[in-house]
Structure formats: structure tokens, C-alpha cells
CSV table of C-alpha atoms in Angstrom, one decimal:
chain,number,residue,atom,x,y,z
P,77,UNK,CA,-39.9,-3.9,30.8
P,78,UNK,CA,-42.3,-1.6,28.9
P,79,UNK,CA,-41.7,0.6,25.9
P,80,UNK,CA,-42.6,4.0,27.3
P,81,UNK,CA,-42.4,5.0,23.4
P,82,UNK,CA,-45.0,6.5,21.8
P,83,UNK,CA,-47.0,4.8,18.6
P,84,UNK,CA,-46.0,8.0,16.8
P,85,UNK,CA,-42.0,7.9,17.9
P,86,UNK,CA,-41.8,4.1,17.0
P,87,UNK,CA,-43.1,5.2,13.4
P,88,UNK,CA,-41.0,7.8,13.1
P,89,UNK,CA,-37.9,5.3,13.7
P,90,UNK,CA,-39.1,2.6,11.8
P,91,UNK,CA,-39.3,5.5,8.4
P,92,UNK,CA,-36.1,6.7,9.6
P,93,UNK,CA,-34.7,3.3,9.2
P,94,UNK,CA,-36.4,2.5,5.8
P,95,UNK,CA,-34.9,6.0,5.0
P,96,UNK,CA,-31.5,4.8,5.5
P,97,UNK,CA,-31.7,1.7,3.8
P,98,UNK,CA,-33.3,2.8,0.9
P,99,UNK,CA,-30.3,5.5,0.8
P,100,UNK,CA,-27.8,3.1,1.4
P,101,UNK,CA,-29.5,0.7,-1.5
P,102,UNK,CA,-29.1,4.3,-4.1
P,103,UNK,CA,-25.5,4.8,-2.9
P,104,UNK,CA,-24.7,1.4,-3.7
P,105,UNK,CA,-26.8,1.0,-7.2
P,106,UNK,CA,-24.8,5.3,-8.2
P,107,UNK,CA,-21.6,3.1,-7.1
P,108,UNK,CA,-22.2,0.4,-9.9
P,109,UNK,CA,-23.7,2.8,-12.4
P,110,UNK,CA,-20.3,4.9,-12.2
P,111,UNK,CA,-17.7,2.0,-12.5
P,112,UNK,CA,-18.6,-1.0,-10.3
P,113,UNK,CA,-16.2,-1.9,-7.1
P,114,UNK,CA,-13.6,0.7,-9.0
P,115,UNK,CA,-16.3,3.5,-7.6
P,116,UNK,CA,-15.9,2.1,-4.4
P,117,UNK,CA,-11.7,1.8,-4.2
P,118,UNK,CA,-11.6,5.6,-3.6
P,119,UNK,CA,-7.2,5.9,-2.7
P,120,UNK,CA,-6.6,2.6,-3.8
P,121,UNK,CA,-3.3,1.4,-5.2
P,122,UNK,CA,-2.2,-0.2,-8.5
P,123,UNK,CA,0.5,-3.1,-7.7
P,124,UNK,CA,2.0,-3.6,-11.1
P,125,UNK,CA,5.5,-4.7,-12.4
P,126,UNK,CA,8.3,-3.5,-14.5
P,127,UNK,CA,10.6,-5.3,-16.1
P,128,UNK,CA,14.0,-5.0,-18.3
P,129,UNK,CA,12.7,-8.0,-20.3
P,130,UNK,CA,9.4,-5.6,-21.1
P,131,UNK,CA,10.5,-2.4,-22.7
P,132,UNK,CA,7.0,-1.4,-22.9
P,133,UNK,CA,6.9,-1.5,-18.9
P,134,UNK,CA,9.8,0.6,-19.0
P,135,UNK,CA,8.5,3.4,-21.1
P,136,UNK,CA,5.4,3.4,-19.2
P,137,UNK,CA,6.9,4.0,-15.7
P,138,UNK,CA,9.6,6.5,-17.0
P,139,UNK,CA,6.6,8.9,-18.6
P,140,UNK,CA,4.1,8.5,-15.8
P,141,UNK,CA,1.0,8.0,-18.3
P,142,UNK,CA,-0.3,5.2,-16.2
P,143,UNK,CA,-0.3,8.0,-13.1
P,144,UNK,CA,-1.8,10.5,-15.1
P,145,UNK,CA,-4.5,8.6,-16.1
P,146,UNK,CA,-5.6,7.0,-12.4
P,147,UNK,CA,-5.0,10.1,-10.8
P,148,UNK,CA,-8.5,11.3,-11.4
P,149,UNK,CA,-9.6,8.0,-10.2
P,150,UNK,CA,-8.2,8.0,-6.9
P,151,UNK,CA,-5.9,5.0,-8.1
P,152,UNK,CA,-2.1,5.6,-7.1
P,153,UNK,CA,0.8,3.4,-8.8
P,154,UNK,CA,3.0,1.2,-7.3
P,155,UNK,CA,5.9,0.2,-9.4
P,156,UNK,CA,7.5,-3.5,-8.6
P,157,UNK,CA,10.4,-4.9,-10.7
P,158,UNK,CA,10.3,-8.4,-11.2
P,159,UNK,CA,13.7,-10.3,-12.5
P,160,UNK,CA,12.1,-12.9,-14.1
P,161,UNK,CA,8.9,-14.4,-15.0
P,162,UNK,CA,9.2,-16.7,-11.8
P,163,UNK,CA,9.4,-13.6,-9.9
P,164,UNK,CA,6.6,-11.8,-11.0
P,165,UNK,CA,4.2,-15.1,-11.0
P,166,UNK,CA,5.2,-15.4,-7.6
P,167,UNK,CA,4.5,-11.6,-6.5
P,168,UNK,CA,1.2,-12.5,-8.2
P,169,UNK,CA,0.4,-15.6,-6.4
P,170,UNK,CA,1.0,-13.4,-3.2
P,171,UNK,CA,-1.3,-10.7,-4.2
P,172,UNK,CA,2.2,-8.4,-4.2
P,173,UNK,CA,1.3,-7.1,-7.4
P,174,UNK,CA,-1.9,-7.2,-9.3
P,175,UNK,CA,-0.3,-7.2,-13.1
P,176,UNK,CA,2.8,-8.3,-13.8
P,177,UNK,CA,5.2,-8.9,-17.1
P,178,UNK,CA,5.6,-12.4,-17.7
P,179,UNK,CA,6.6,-15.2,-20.6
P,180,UNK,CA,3.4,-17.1,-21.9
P,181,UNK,CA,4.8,-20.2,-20.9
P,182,UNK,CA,5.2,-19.4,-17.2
P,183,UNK,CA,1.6,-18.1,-17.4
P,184,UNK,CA,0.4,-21.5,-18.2
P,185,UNK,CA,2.8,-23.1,-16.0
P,186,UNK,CA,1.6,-21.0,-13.1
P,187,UNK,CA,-2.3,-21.6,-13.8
P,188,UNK,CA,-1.6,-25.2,-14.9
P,189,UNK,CA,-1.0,-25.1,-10.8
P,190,UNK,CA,-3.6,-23.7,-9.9
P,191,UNK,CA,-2.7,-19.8,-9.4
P,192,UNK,CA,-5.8,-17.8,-10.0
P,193,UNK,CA,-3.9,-16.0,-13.2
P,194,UNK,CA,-5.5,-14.6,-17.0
P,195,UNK,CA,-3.6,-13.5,-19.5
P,196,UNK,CA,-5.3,-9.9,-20.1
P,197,UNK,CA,-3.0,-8.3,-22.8
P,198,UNK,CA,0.3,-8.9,-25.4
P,199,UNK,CA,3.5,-6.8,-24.8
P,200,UNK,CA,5.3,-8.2,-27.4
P,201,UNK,CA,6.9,-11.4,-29.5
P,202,UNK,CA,10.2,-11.4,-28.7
P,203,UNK,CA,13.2,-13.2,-29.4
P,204,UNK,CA,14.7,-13.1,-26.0
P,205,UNK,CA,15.5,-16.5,-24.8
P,206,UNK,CA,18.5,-18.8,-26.6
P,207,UNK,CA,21.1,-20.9,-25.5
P,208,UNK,CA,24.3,-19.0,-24.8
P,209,UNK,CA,28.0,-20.3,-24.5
P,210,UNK,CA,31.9,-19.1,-23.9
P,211,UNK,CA,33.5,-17.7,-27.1
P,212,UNK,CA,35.6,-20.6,-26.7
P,213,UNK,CA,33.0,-23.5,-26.1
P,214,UNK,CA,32.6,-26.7,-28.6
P,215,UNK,CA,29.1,-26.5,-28.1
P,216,UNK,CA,27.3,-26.2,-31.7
P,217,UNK,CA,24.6,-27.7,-31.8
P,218,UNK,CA,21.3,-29.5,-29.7
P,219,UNK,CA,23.0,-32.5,-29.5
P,220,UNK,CA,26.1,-31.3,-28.2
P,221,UNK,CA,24.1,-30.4,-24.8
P,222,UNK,CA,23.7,-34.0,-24.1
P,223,UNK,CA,25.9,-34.8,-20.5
P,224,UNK,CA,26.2,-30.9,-19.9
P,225,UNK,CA,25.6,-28.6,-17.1
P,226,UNK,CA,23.1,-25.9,-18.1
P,227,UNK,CA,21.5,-22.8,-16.3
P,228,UNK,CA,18.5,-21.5,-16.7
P,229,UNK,CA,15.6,-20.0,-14.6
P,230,UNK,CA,13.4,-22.7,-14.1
P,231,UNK,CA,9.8,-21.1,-14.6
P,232,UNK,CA,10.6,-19.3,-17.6
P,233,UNK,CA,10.8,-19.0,-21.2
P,234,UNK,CA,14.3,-19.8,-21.3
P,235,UNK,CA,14.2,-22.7,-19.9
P,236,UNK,CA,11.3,-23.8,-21.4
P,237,UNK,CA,13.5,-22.8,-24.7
P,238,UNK,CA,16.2,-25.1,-22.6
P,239,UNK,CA,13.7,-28.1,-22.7
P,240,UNK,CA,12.0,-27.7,-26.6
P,241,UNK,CA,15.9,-27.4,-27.6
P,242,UNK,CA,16.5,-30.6,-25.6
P,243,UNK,CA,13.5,-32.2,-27.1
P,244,UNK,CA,14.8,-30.8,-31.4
P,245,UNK,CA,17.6,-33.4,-30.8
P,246,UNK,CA,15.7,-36.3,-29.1
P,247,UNK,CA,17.3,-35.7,-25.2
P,248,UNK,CA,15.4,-35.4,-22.1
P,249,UNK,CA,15.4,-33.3,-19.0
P,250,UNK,CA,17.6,-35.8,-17.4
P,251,UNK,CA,20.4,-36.1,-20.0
P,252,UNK,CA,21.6,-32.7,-19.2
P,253,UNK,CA,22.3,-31.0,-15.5
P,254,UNK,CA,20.1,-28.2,-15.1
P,255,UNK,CA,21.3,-25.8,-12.7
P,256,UNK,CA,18.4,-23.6,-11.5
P,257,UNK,CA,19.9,-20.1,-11.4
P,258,UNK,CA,18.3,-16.5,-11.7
P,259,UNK,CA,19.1,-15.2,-14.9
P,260,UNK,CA,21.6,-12.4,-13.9
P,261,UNK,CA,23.4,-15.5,-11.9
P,262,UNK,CA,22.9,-18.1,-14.6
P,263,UNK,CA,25.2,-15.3,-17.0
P,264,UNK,CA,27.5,-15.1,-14.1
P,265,UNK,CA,28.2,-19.0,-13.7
P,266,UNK,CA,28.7,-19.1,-17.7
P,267,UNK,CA,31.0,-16.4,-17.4
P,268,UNK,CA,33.1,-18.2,-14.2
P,269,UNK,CA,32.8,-21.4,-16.3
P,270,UNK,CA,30.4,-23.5,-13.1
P,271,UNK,CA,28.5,-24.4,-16.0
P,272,UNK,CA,28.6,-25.4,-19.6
P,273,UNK,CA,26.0,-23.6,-21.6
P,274,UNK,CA,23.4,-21.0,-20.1
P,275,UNK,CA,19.5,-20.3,-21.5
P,276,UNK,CA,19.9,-16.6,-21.5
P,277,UNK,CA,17.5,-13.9,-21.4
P,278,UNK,CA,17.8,-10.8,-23.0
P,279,UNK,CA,18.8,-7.9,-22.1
P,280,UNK,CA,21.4,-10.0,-20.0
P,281,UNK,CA,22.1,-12.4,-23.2
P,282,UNK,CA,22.8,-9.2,-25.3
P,283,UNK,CA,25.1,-7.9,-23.3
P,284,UNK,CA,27.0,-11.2,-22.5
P,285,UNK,CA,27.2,-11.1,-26.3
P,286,UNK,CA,28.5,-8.0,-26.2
P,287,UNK,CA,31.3,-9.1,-24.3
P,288,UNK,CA,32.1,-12.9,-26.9
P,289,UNK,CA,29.5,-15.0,-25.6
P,290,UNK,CA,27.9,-17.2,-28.2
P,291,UNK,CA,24.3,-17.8,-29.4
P,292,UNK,CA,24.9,-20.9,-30.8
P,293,UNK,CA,21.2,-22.1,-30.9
P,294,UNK,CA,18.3,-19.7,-31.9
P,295,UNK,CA,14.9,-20.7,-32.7
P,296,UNK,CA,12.5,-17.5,-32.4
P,297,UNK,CA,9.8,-20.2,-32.3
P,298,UNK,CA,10.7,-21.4,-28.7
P,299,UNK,CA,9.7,-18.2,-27.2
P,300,UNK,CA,6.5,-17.7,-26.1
P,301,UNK,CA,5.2,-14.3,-25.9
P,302,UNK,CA,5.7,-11.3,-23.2
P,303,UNK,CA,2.1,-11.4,-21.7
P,304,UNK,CA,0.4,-9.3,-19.1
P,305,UNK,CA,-0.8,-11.3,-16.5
P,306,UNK,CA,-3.5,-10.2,-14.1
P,307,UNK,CA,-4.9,-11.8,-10.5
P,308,UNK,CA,-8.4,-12.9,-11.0
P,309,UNK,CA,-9.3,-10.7,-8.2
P,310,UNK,CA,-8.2,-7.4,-9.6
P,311,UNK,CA,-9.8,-8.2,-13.1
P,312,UNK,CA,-13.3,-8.7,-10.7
P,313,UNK,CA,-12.8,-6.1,-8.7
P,314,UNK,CA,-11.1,-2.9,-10.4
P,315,UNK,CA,-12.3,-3.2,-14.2
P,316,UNK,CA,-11.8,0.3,-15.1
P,317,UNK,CA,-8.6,0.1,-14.0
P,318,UNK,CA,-7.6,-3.1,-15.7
P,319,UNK,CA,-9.1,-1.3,-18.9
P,320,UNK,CA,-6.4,1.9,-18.1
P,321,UNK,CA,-3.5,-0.2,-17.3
P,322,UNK,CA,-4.4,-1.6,-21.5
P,323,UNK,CA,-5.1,1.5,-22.7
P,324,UNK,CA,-1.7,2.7,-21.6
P,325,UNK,CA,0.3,-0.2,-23.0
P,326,UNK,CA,-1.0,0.7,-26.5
P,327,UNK,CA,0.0,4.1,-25.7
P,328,UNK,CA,3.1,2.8,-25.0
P,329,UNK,CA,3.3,0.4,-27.6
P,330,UNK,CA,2.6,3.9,-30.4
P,331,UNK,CA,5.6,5.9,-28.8
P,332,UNK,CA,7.9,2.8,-28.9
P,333,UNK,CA,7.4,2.5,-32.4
P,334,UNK,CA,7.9,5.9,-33.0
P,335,UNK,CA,11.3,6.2,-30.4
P,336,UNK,CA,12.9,3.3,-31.1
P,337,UNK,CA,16.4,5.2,-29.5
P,338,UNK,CA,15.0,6.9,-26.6
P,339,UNK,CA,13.0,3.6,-25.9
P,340,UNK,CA,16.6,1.9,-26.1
P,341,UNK,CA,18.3,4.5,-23.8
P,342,UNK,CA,15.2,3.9,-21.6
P,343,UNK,CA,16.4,0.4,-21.3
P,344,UNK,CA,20.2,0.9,-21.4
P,345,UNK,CA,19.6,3.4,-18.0
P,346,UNK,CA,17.6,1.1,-16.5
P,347,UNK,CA,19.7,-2.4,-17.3
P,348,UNK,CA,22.6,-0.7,-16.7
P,349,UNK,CA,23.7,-2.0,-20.4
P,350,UNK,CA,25.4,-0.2,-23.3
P,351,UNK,CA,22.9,2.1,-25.0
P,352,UNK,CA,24.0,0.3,-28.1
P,353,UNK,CA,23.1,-3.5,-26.9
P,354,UNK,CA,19.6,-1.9,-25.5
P,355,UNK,CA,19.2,-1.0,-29.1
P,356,UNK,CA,20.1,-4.5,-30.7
P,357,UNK,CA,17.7,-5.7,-28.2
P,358,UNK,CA,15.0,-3.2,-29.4
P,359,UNK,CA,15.2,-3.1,-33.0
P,360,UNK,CA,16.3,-6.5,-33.4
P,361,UNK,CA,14.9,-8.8,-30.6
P,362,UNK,CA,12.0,-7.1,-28.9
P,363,UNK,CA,9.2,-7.2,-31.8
P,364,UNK,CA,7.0,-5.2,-30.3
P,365,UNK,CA,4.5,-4.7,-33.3
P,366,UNK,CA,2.3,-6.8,-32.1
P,367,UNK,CA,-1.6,-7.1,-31.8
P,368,UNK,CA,-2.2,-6.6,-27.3
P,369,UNK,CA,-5.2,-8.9,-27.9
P,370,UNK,CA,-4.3,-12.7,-26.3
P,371,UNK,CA,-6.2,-15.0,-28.7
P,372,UNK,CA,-5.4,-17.8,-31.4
P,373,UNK,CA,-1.8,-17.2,-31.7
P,374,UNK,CA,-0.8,-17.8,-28.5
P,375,UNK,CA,-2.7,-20.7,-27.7
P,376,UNK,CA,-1.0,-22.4,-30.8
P,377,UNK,CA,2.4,-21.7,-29.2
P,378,UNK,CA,1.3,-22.6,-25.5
P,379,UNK,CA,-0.8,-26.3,-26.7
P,380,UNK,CA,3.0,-26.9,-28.2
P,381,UNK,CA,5.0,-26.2,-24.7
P,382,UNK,CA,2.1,-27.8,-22.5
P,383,UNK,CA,3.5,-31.1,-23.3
P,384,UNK,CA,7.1,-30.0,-22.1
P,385,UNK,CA,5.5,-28.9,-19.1
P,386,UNK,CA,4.0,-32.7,-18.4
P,387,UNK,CA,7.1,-34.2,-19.5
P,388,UNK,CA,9.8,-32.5,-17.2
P,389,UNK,CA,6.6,-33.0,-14.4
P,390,UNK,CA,6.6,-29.3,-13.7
P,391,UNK,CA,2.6,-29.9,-14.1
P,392,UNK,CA,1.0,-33.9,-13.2
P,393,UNK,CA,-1.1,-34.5,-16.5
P,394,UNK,CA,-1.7,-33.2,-19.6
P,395,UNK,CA,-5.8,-32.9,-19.2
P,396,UNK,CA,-4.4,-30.2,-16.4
P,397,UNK,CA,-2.4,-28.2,-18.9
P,398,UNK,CA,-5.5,-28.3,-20.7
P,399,UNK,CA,-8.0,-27.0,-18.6
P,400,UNK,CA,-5.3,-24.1,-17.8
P,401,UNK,CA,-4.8,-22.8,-21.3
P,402,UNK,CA,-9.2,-23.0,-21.9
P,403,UNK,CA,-9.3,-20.9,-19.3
P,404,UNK,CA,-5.9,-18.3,-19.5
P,405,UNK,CA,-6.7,-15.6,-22.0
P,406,UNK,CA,-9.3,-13.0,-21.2
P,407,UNK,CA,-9.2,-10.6,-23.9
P,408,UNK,CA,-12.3,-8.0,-22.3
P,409,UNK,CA,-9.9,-5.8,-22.3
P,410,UNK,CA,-7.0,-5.6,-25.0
P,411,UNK,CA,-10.1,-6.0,-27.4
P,412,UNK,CA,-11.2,-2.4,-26.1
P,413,UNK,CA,-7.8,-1.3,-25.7
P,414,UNK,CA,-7.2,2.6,-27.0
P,415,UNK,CA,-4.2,4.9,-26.5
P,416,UNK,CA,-6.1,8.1,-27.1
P,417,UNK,CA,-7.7,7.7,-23.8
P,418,UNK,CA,-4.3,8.4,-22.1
P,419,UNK,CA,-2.5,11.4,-22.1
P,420,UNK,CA,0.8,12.7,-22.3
P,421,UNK,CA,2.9,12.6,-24.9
């Protein structure tokens, strides 16, 4: 059939087409000039985790800084508590959340198999992992685990603590029973006596001391870091974001320091512990003077517990565990990190 168009009409839509697509080319070029694919997530939501194990977490979803500061953005916050490192690697494996609080070594553990993980920031060094006993246990030392049955968290610092304590005294995974239990449950079996000795986690350890359990072996060495993981989408897609979520970690990082007993009752409300075990945890264990930048320091501490990793065959080779850790830390970030840009006090 025929175009009864006029010449002049079939001009006039071919401009109004190049019209819209050179508009459409400006709106997208003012998008990336004003924030990249952040511009664009007008009403989006920040998945991220709290945990008792990260006081800084705490303090951050208790004071609403991280809201304040997205607000403007169009960037609501959704808070997820994770129970364990395991849990929040697996919420970020499942895109549940898009930062979440976990232990160095299950960061490495996770990326070694192939979750698409970074290590963006540092909440703290703690010393929150050990091995933990009944006041009336003959368990002293390393050695004495040899034949026993043990809980820990597979997944996480403790029981990668578990398997460097193992390896101080010349034993292997398989000369102990490992009995893979959450860490609230692990306490529990100690405490009904299913097991021998638990790899605890603080603030549960604490408070199990509280109560006569024993830390009979301590190494602050065996603990890895609390680290900030992040989704390699998110970090590609909501930059500005990821940069806020730093900046308010430093903020919180400043008020901690200066509030070591509200940050402790913080954690006593939300552990459900004994305001004074939150504050042995926080002024004695938590260490939270720390630089938030991932770099040299913890990849000395992770090359170390990447060949516990290959031995108990949580990863299949150690050229694996290598590539991981090249490619973990992504300091962009942390390295810009600055408090003032949140607000609140």
C-alpha cells in the first residue's frame, strides 16, 4: 500500500525522532554526570546486615545515620541480622543483602568458591573467637583436643580458630569430631555437655564466661578481622552508595571510641547479655581502633589461613585460595572514607 504522507510530514517525524534520541542520549549522559547507575536507582533499597559480633553495625542502625544520609538520595535501608558469618555470606550469595558483616576468613572462604564477594572496608580486629570449655573440663591445652567432640560454625572464624589450634599441636581435622552447630546452639551443646569443647564467638563466649565457662586457649592471632563484604553487583551499580555506607562506619567507628558505655549497652539490649559482659566485650575484645582500609594486613593474616582452608578441603587447591585473596580487597572506598559527610550526632 502507498504512504499517503506528505514529504514534509515524513520529515517532521524523522526530526521528531532524532529529537527524542538525542534527548534520551542527554538524559542518560546528566544521569552519569550526577552519580552513575546511583542517579538512576531513584526509591531504591539498601540490603545490609547487622550483627552482635559487629558493634559498629549496631551503633549504626540504633542512630539512623546511615538513613539520614540516603534519604536525600532516594536510597531506603533495610536492616538484616545475620548470626554468623555463614549467614551473612549466604544472604550475600542470594543477593538478600548487598553488605554484610563477616570474618575475613569466611570472605576468602566464600570467594575461594566462587561467590562474586570484595572486601570493601574494616570494622574491626577483634578477639572474638577461642576455644571454650565447662568450668569443670580437663581440657588445657591444644593437644588435649585430640579424640574430642568440638562445635563450631563451620564457615567462620571460630572454626577456622578450631582448625589453626588443631594445626599449633600437630592434629588434623579428622582427629577431633566437629560438630557443625550455629554459634548460639554450639554454647548450648557445651552447656548440656553433647560435646566436649566449643569454638565460641563473642558476645555468646562472653557471656558463657559469665556464667564459669573456660577460655582455655586464646591466640588473638587466629582471628581474622570483622570485614565489610559487598556483592560485586552493588559495588558496580550503586557507588555513591557503597561510598555512604563507609562514610558512616567511620562515623560510627568516632562515636564508639568516644561511647565506649552506651556502645556496650547498645550491645547488651540488643544480645540480650549483661550490660557488663557487653562491656568486657567492648573494651576488652572488640578492638575497634582500627584503620577501615582492607590492604597489607589482612592479606598477611588470610595467605596464613588459606592453607587451612585447602587442608580440611573446604576449597580444592591452593592456586584457588590464591586467585581469591588477589582479587578480595577493593579499597576505592574505605580509602575515601569520611565521617563528616554524615550527620547526626
Amino acid at each position: 500500500m502507498t504512504s499517503t504522507r506528505s514529504p514534509f510530514t515524513r520529515r517532521a517525524l524523522l526530526a521528531g525522532t532524532a529529537l527524542a534520541a538525542a534527548a534520551a542520549l542527554l538524559t542518560g549522559c546528566a544521569g552519569e554526570g550526577s552519580g552513575g547507575t546511583d542517579a538512576k536507582a531513584a526509591s531504591s533499597t539498601l540490603n545490609i546486615d547487622y550483627a552482635t559480633y559487629n558493634p559498629l553495625s549496631l551503633v549504626l542502625k540504633e542512630k539512623g545515620w546511615l538513613e539520614a544520609a540516603l534519604k536525600d538520595k532516594g536510597v531506603t535501608v533495610n536492616w538484616v541480622q545475620s548470626a554468623g558469618s555463614n549467614k551473612a555470606n549466604e544472604a550475600l550469595r542470594a543477593g538478600a543483602i548487598d553488605v554484610g558483616s563477616t570474618a575475613g576468613s569466611a570472605a576468602l572462604l566464600n570467594r575461594s568458591n566462587r561467590s562474586p564477594i570484595k572486601v570493601i572496608g574494616i570494622a574491626s580486629k577483634p578477639e572474638w573467637a577461642a576455644i571454650v570449655v565447662g568450668k569443670d573440663s580437663t581440657i588445657k591445652t591444644a593437644a588435649d583436643l585430640k579424640g574430642k567432640k568440638i562445635a563450631a560454625t563451620k564457615g567462620t572464624d571460630p572454626y577456622f580458630f578450631l582448625l589453626q589450634t588443631l594445626g599449633s599441636a600437630g592434629l588434623k581435622p579428622a582427629d577431633v569430631t566437629v560438630e557443625n552447630l550455629q554459634h548460639a546452639d554450639g554454647r548450648n551443646a557445651l552447656d548440656g555437655g553433647s560435646v566436649d569443647a566449643w569454638s565460641g564467638l563473642d558476645p555468646i563466649m562472653a557471656d558463657a564466661e559469665s556464667k564459669g565457662a573456660q577460655l582455655v586457649i586464646r591466640n588473638v592471632d587466629f582471628n581474622t578481622y570483622d570485614v565489610l563484604a559487598a556483592t560485586e553487583s552493588f559495588i558496580q551499580k550503586s557507588p555513591e552508595t557503597a561510598q555512604t555506607v563507609l562514610d558512616a562506619y567511620e562515623k560510627a567507628r568516632a562515636w564508639a571510641a568516644k561511647n565506649p558505655e552506651e556502645t556496650a549497652n547498645i550491645l547488651a539490649k540488643v544480645a540480650s547479655i549483661d550490660p557488663a559482659v557487653a562491656t568486657k566485650v567492648i573494651t576488652e575484645r572488640s578492638n575497634l581502633d582500627v584503620s577501615v582500609v582492607p590492604g597489607e594486613a589482612q592479606t598477611t593474616v588470610l595467605k596464613r589461613v588459606g592453607t587451612f582452608l585447602v587442608e580440611s578441603k573446604d576449597v580444592d587447591s591452593q592456586s584457588t585460595v590464591d586467585a581469591a585473596l588477589d582479587s578480595l580487597l577493593d579499597p576505592q572506598f574505605a580509602s575515601k572514607a569520611d565521617a563528616s559527610r554524615v550527620a547526626g550526632e
